[in-house]
Amino acid sequence: MQTKKIVNDGNRTVDEMLEGILAAHPRHLKSAAGSPRSIIARDGPRQGKVGLVIGGGSGHEPTFLGFVGKGLADAAAIGNVFASPPPDPILECAKAASGGAGVLFMYGNYAGDVMNFDMAAEMAAMDDIEARTVLTTDDVASAPRDQRQNRRGVAGNFFIFKAAGAACDRMLSFDQCERIARKANDHTFTMGVALSPCSLPQTRRPNFEIGPDEMEIGMGIHGEPGIARGKLKTADEITDEMLDKILDEMAPAHGDKVAVLVNSLGSTPLMELYIMNRRVKRRLDDIGVSIHATWVGNYCTSLEMAGASVTLMHLDAELQTMLDHPCDCAMFRAG
């Protein structure tokens, strides 16, 4: 059975979405000349500043293009639904973001993205633009802790991009921006739960099967298998199961600070997210960990998938400063 979607032509969904986004946010966004999949911040790239280019497949909005703007990313390369952007739009993003101080490439750790961003970095070098890559690997469920380099990047992108963008906006050196980006990634931990599948606009068929009374802990944002499937539990039980794994790895001490993100995977409403956030707050209070800031809502989605994720960033003074740094993007503002 096909799913219902408000689309015209499934094969033109991304391009029509981008046309609508640019129409809605002309103060923040533009596309590069001749490269409609290269979305550029109108206020951000400037001489002497390290550029920040993010990107990946569509279907995760507001990730990636929603985080393009002053104080965060300078540009985002946009791929087809759940598919990496090819090298050419990435290169155009690098050119637009380059202020002569180098360009950071940041994106989730997926094979197609790695291949195409690496190719774009080689192409940028031929234009005398130095590009360095920092992969996001916050998905605790996707590999053991001793194989963190193999993990996927998921909703923790929000915190990691935010910290890196602040470092760039503060005109720090290329080395310092790269260091802070890697530190932000190392301090960020995410775990998700899926309740029902999503469907691609081209096929309009569910991308995985799950029973009406089942849930899956640890499923990825493209429907990658999780670590445990079982009967649907209560909000508190689900949140506890995810937090147990995050806190076991993070190992915060009494008095430490964190930032919290409770994220919808697409169709899970704010009502349910705030119920989960209530439990996150109680659990952190119980172990003496204070919450510096909380975000609840759609930040890294998977089309219309039902489910949610919890992300914690383990803060120190430097990362807290980066999170608090002002930014003004099409779909996110701070400060």
CSV table of C-alpha atoms in Angstrom, one decimal:
chain,number,residue,atom,x,y,z
A,1,MET,CA,0.0,0.0,0.0
A,2,GLN,CA,1.3,3.4,-0.9
A,3,THR,CA,1.6,6.2,1.6
A,4,LYS,CA,0.0,9.6,1.2
A,5,LYS,CA,2.2,12.6,0.5
A,6,ILE,CA,1.6,16.1,-0.6
A,7,VAL,CA,3.9,16.1,-3.6
A,8,ASN,CA,3.7,16.8,-7.3
A,9,ASP,CA,6.4,14.6,-8.9
A,10,GLY,CA,8.4,12.4,-6.5
A,11,ASN,CA,11.5,12.8,-8.6
A,12,ARG,CA,11.3,16.6,-8.3
A,13,THR,CA,10.5,16.8,-4.6
A,14,VAL,CA,13.9,18.1,-3.5
A,15,ASP,CA,14.2,20.8,-6.1
A,16,GLU,CA,10.6,22.0,-5.4
A,17,MET,CA,11.3,22.0,-1.7
A,18,LEU,CA,14.4,24.1,-2.2
A,19,GLU,CA,12.5,26.5,-4.4
A,20,GLY,CA,9.9,26.9,-1.6
A,21,ILE,CA,12.6,27.3,1.1
A,22,LEU,CA,14.4,30.0,-0.8
A,23,ALA,CA,11.1,31.8,-1.3
A,24,ALA,CA,10.4,31.6,2.4
A,25,HIS,CA,13.8,32.7,3.7
A,26,PRO,CA,15.3,35.2,1.2
A,27,ARG,CA,16.9,37.2,4.0
A,28,HIS,CA,19.0,34.1,5.1
A,29,LEU,CA,19.5,31.9,2.1
A,30,LYS,CA,20.4,31.9,-1.6
A,31,SER,CA,21.6,29.3,-4.0
A,32,ALA,CA,25.0,29.4,-5.7
A,33,ALA,CA,24.9,30.7,-9.3
A,34,GLY,CA,24.3,27.7,-11.6
A,35,SER,CA,24.2,25.3,-8.6
A,36,PRO,CA,20.7,25.1,-7.1
A,37,ARG,CA,21.7,22.3,-4.6
A,38,SER,CA,24.4,24.6,-3.1
A,39,ILE,CA,22.6,26.7,-0.4
A,40,ILE,CA,24.6,29.7,0.8
A,41,ALA,CA,24.2,32.0,3.8
A,42,ARG,CA,23.6,35.6,2.8
A,43,ASP,CA,25.3,36.8,5.9
A,44,GLY,CA,28.1,34.6,7.1
A,45,PRO,CA,31.0,34.0,4.7
A,46,ARG,CA,33.6,36.7,4.9
A,47,GLN,CA,37.3,37.4,4.4
A,48,GLY,CA,39.6,35.9,7.0
A,49,LYS,CA,37.0,33.6,8.5
A,50,VAL,CA,37.2,29.8,8.4
A,51,GLY,CA,34.3,28.6,6.3
A,52,LEU,CA,31.9,25.9,7.5
A,53,VAL,CA,30.2,23.7,4.9
A,54,ILE,CA,27.8,21.0,6.0
A,55,GLY,CA,25.6,18.8,3.9
A,56,GLY,CA,24.0,15.4,3.2
A,57,GLY,CA,20.8,13.9,1.9
A,58,SER,CA,17.4,15.5,2.0
A,59,GLY,CA,14.6,14.2,4.2
A,60,HIS,CA,16.1,15.3,7.5
A,61,GLU,CA,14.9,18.9,7.5
A,62,PRO,CA,15.7,21.2,9.2
A,63,THR,CA,19.1,19.4,9.0
A,64,PHE,CA,21.1,20.5,7.0
A,65,LEU,CA,19.9,23.7,5.2
A,66,GLY,CA,18.0,25.0,8.2
A,67,PHE,CA,21.3,25.5,10.0
A,68,VAL,CA,22.8,27.8,7.3
A,69,GLY,CA,23.2,31.4,8.5
A,70,LYS,CA,25.2,33.9,10.4
A,71,GLY,CA,27.1,32.2,13.3
A,72,LEU,CA,26.5,28.7,12.2
A,73,ALA,CA,27.1,27.1,8.7
A,74,ASP,CA,28.1,29.2,5.7
A,75,ALA,CA,26.7,26.7,3.2
A,76,ALA,CA,25.1,23.4,2.8
A,77,ALA,CA,25.3,20.9,-0.1
A,78,ILE,CA,22.0,19.1,-0.6
A,79,GLY,CA,21.6,15.6,-2.0
A,80,ASN,CA,18.5,13.6,-3.1
A,81,VAL,CA,16.4,12.1,-0.4
A,82,PHE,CA,18.6,10.0,1.9
A,83,ALA,CA,21.5,10.3,-0.7
A,84,SER,CA,24.8,12.2,-0.5
A,85,PRO,CA,25.2,15.4,-2.6
A,86,PRO,CA,27.6,14.8,-5.5
A,87,PRO,CA,31.0,16.6,-5.4
A,88,ASP,CA,30.1,19.5,-7.7
A,89,PRO,CA,27.6,21.3,-5.3
A,90,ILE,CA,29.9,20.6,-2.4
A,91,LEU,CA,32.7,22.3,-4.3
A,92,GLU,CA,30.5,25.3,-5.0
A,93,CYS,CA,29.7,25.6,-1.3
A,94,ALA,CA,33.4,25.5,-0.5
A,95,LYS,CA,34.0,28.3,-3.0
A,96,ALA,CA,31.2,30.4,-1.6
A,97,ALA,CA,32.3,29.8,2.1
A,98,SER,CA,36.0,30.4,1.5
A,99,GLY,CA,37.4,33.5,3.0
A,100,GLY,CA,41.0,32.5,2.6
A,101,ALA,CA,41.4,30.9,6.0
A,102,GLY,CA,40.4,27.4,5.1
A,103,VAL,CA,37.0,25.5,5.0
A,104,LEU,CA,35.7,22.9,7.4
A,105,PHE,CA,33.6,20.1,5.9
A,106,MET,CA,31.2,18.6,8.5
A,107,TYR,CA,28.7,15.9,7.9
A,108,GLY,CA,27.4,12.5,9.2
A,109,ASN,CA,29.7,9.5,8.9
A,110,TYR,CA,28.1,7.7,5.9
A,111,ALA,CA,30.1,6.1,3.1
A,112,GLY,CA,28.5,8.1,0.2
A,113,ASP,CA,29.0,11.4,2.0
A,114,VAL,CA,32.6,10.5,2.8
A,115,MET,CA,33.4,9.6,-0.8
A,116,ASN,CA,31.8,12.7,-2.3
A,117,PHE,CA,33.1,15.2,0.2
A,118,ASP,CA,36.6,13.8,-0.1
A,119,MET,CA,36.4,14.2,-3.9
A,120,ALA,CA,35.2,17.8,-3.4
A,121,ALA,CA,38.1,18.5,-1.1
A,122,GLU,CA,40.5,17.4,-3.7
A,123,MET,CA,38.8,19.6,-6.3
A,124,ALA,CA,38.9,22.5,-3.9
A,125,ALA,CA,42.6,22.1,-3.4
A,126,MET,CA,43.1,22.6,-7.1
A,127,ASP,CA,41.4,26.0,-6.5
A,128,ASP,CA,43.8,26.7,-3.6
A,129,ILE,CA,41.1,26.1,-1.0
A,130,GLU,CA,42.2,24.0,1.9
A,131,ALA,CA,39.4,21.8,3.2
A,132,ARG,CA,39.5,19.7,6.3
A,133,THR,CA,36.9,17.1,7.3
A,134,VAL,CA,35.3,16.5,10.7
A,135,LEU,CA,32.8,13.6,10.7
A,136,THR,CA,30.0,13.5,13.1
A,137,THR,CA,29.7,10.2,15.0
A,138,ASP,CA,27.2,10.7,17.9
A,139,ASP,CA,25.0,7.7,17.4
A,140,VAL,CA,25.8,5.5,20.4
A,141,ALA,CA,23.8,2.6,19.0
A,142,SER,CA,25.6,2.3,15.7
A,143,ALA,CA,29.0,0.9,16.9
A,144,PRO,CA,30.7,-0.1,20.2
A,145,ARG,CA,32.5,2.7,22.1
A,146,ASP,CA,36.0,1.4,21.0
A,147,GLN,CA,34.8,1.8,17.4
A,148,ARG,CA,33.5,5.3,17.7
A,149,GLN,CA,35.0,6.3,14.4
A,150,ASN,CA,32.6,3.9,12.7
A,151,ARG,CA,29.5,5.4,14.2
A,152,ARG,CA,26.8,7.3,12.3
A,153,GLY,CA,26.1,11.0,12.7
A,154,VAL,CA,22.5,11.7,13.7
A,155,ALA,CA,20.7,14.4,15.7
A,156,GLY,CA,23.8,15.3,17.6
A,157,ASN,CA,24.8,17.2,14.4
A,158,PHE,CA,22.7,20.0,15.8
A,159,PHE,CA,25.1,20.6,18.8
A,160,ILE,CA,28.3,19.7,16.8
A,161,PHE,CA,27.5,22.1,13.9
A,162,LYS,CA,26.5,24.8,16.4
A,163,ALA,CA,29.8,24.6,18.3
A,164,ALA,CA,31.9,24.5,15.1
A,165,GLY,CA,29.9,27.4,13.6
A,166,ALA,CA,30.5,29.6,16.6
A,167,ALA,CA,34.2,28.9,16.5
A,168,CYS,CA,34.3,29.9,12.9
A,169,ASP,CA,32.2,33.0,13.5
A,170,ARG,CA,34.5,34.1,16.3
A,171,MET,CA,37.3,34.2,13.8
A,172,LEU,CA,39.4,31.6,15.5
A,173,SER,CA,42.2,29.9,13.6
A,174,PHE,CA,41.7,26.9,11.3
A,175,ASP,CA,43.4,24.7,13.8
A,176,GLN,CA,41.3,26.0,16.6
A,177,CYS,CA,38.0,25.6,14.7
A,178,GLU,CA,38.9,22.0,13.7
A,179,ARG,CA,39.9,21.2,17.3
A,180,ILE,CA,36.6,22.6,18.7
A,181,ALA,CA,34.6,20.7,16.1
A,182,ARG,CA,36.3,17.4,17.0
A,183,LYS,CA,35.8,18.1,20.7
A,184,ALA,CA,32.1,18.9,20.2
A,185,ASN,CA,31.7,15.6,18.4
A,186,ASP,CA,33.6,13.7,21.1
A,187,HIS,CA,31.3,15.2,23.8
A,188,THR,CA,28.0,14.5,22.0
A,189,PHE,CA,25.9,11.3,22.5
A,190,THR,CA,22.6,10.3,20.8
A,191,MET,CA,20.2,7.4,21.1
A,192,GLY,CA,16.9,7.0,19.1
A,193,VAL,CA,13.8,4.9,19.0
A,194,ALA,CA,11.6,4.2,16.0
A,195,LEU,CA,7.9,3.4,16.2
A,196,SER,CA,6.8,3.4,12.5
A,197,PRO,CA,8.6,3.7,9.1
A,198,CYS,CA,8.9,6.5,6.7
A,199,SER,CA,8.5,6.4,2.9
A,200,LEU,CA,10.5,8.0,0.1
A,201,PRO,CA,8.5,10.4,-2.1
A,202,GLN,CA,9.6,8.4,-5.2
A,203,THR,CA,8.2,5.1,-4.0
A,204,ARG,CA,5.7,6.1,-1.3
A,205,ARG,CA,6.3,2.7,0.3
A,206,PRO,CA,7.4,2.1,3.9
A,207,ASN,CA,11.2,1.6,4.1
A,208,PHE,CA,11.0,-1.0,6.8
A,209,GLU,CA,8.4,-3.1,8.6
A,210,ILE,CA,7.6,-3.0,12.3
A,211,GLY,CA,4.6,-4.4,14.1
A,212,PRO,CA,1.8,-2.1,15.4
A,213,ASP,CA,2.7,-2.8,19.0
A,214,GLU,CA,6.5,-2.8,18.5
A,215,MET,CA,9.4,-0.3,18.8
A,216,GLU,CA,13.1,-0.5,17.9
A,217,ILE,CA,15.8,1.1,20.0
A,218,GLY,CA,18.8,2.5,18.1
A,219,MET,CA,17.4,2.6,14.6
A,220,GLY,CA,19.2,5.0,12.3
A,221,ILE,CA,17.7,8.0,10.5
A,222,HIS,CA,17.5,6.2,7.2
A,223,GLY,CA,16.0,3.1,8.7
A,224,GLU,CA,19.3,1.3,9.5
A,225,PRO,CA,18.7,-1.6,12.0
A,226,GLY,CA,18.8,-0.7,15.7
A,227,ILE,CA,20.0,-2.8,18.6
A,228,ALA,CA,16.8,-4.0,20.1
A,229,ARG,CA,13.2,-4.6,18.9
A,230,GLY,CA,10.4,-5.3,21.3
A,231,LYS,CA,7.0,-4.4,22.6
A,232,LEU,CA,6.2,-0.7,22.9
A,233,LYS,CA,6.9,0.6,26.3
A,234,THR,CA,5.9,3.7,28.3
A,235,ALA,CA,7.6,7.1,27.6
A,236,ASP,CA,9.5,6.8,30.9
A,237,GLU,CA,10.7,3.3,30.1
A,238,ILE,CA,11.8,4.3,26.6
A,239,THR,CA,13.6,7.4,27.8
A,240,ASP,CA,15.3,5.4,30.6
A,241,GLU,CA,16.5,2.8,28.1
A,242,MET,CA,18.1,5.4,25.9
A,243,LEU,CA,19.5,7.5,28.7
A,244,ASP,CA,21.1,4.4,30.4
A,245,LYS,CA,23.2,3.8,27.3
A,246,ILE,CA,24.1,7.5,26.9
A,247,LEU,CA,25.0,8.1,30.5
A,248,ASP,CA,27.0,4.8,30.7
A,249,GLU,CA,29.3,6.1,28.0
A,250,MET,CA,29.3,9.8,28.9
A,251,ALA,CA,30.0,9.0,32.6
A,252,PRO,CA,29.2,12.5,33.9
A,253,ALA,CA,30.2,13.5,37.4
A,254,HIS,CA,28.0,15.1,40.1
A,255,GLY,CA,28.0,18.8,39.3
A,256,ASP,CA,28.7,18.5,35.5
A,257,LYS,CA,26.6,20.4,32.9
A,258,VAL,CA,24.9,19.1,29.8
A,259,ALA,CA,22.9,20.4,26.9
A,260,VAL,CA,19.8,18.4,26.0
A,261,LEU,CA,18.1,17.8,22.7
A,262,VAL,CA,14.8,15.8,22.5
A,263,ASN,CA,14.2,15.4,18.8
A,264,SER,CA,11.3,14.1,16.7
A,265,LEU,CA,12.1,11.8,13.9
A,266,GLY,CA,9.3,13.4,11.9
A,267,SER,CA,5.7,12.6,13.0
A,268,THR,CA,6.1,12.3,16.8
A,269,PRO,CA,4.4,15.4,18.2
A,270,LEU,CA,5.7,17.9,20.7
A,271,MET,CA,3.3,16.5,23.4
A,272,GLU,CA,5.2,13.2,23.5
A,273,LEU,CA,8.6,14.9,23.2
A,274,TYR,CA,7.9,17.0,26.3
A,275,ILE,CA,6.8,13.9,28.2
A,276,MET,CA,10.2,12.4,27.4
A,277,ASN,CA,12.0,15.7,28.3
A,278,ARG,CA,10.3,15.6,31.7
A,279,ARG,CA,11.9,12.2,32.3
A,280,VAL,CA,15.3,13.4,31.0
A,281,LYS,CA,15.2,16.2,33.5
A,282,ARG,CA,14.3,13.9,36.4
A,283,ARG,CA,17.0,11.4,35.6
A,284,LEU,CA,19.7,14.1,35.4
A,285,ASP,CA,18.5,15.8,38.6
A,286,ASP,CA,18.8,12.4,40.3
A,287,ILE,CA,22.5,12.1,39.5
A,288,GLY,CA,23.3,15.8,40.1
A,289,VAL,CA,23.9,16.8,36.5
A,290,SER,CA,22.6,20.3,35.6
A,291,ILE,CA,21.0,21.2,32.3
A,292,HIS,CA,22.5,24.4,30.8
A,293,ALA,CA,20.0,24.5,27.9
A,294,THR,CA,17.3,22.3,26.3
A,295,TRP,CA,15.9,22.1,22.8
A,296,VAL,CA,12.7,20.1,22.0
A,297,GLY,CA,11.2,19.6,18.6
A,298,ASN,CA,12.1,18.7,15.0
A,299,TYR,CA,15.8,19.2,14.5
A,300,CYS,CA,17.0,16.0,12.6
A,301,THR,CA,14.1,14.1,11.1
A,302,SER,CA,13.6,11.1,8.9
A,303,LEU,CA,10.7,12.2,6.7
A,304,GLU,CA,7.5,11.1,8.5
A,305,MET,CA,9.0,8.4,10.6
A,306,ALA,CA,7.4,8.1,14.1
A,307,GLY,CA,10.0,8.1,16.9
A,308,ALA,CA,12.4,10.3,18.8
A,309,SER,CA,15.9,10.7,19.8
A,310,VAL,CA,17.7,12.0,22.9
A,311,THR,CA,21.0,13.8,22.6
A,312,LEU,CA,23.3,15.0,25.4
A,313,MET,CA,26.3,17.2,25.0
A,314,HIS,CA,28.7,17.0,27.9
A,315,LEU,CA,29.7,20.6,28.4
A,316,ASP,CA,32.8,22.4,29.6
A,317,ALA,CA,33.3,26.2,29.7
A,318,GLU,CA,34.5,26.3,26.1
A,319,LEU,CA,31.6,24.2,24.6
A,320,GLN,CA,29.1,26.2,26.7
A,321,THR,CA,30.4,29.4,25.2
A,322,MET,CA,30.1,28.0,21.7
A,323,LEU,CA,26.5,26.9,22.3
A,324,ASP,CA,25.6,30.3,23.7
A,325,HIS,CA,27.1,32.2,20.7
A,326,PRO,CA,24.5,34.0,18.7
A,327,CYS,CA,23.4,32.6,15.4
A,328,ASP,CA,20.7,33.6,12.9
A,329,CYS,CA,19.6,30.9,10.4
A,330,ALA,CA,16.5,30.2,8.4
A,331,MET,CA,15.2,27.6,10.8
A,332,PHE,CA,17.1,28.2,14.0
A,333,ARG,CA,18.2,31.3,16.0
A,334,ALA,CA,20.1,31.7,19.3
A,335,GLY,CA,21.4,34.5,21.3
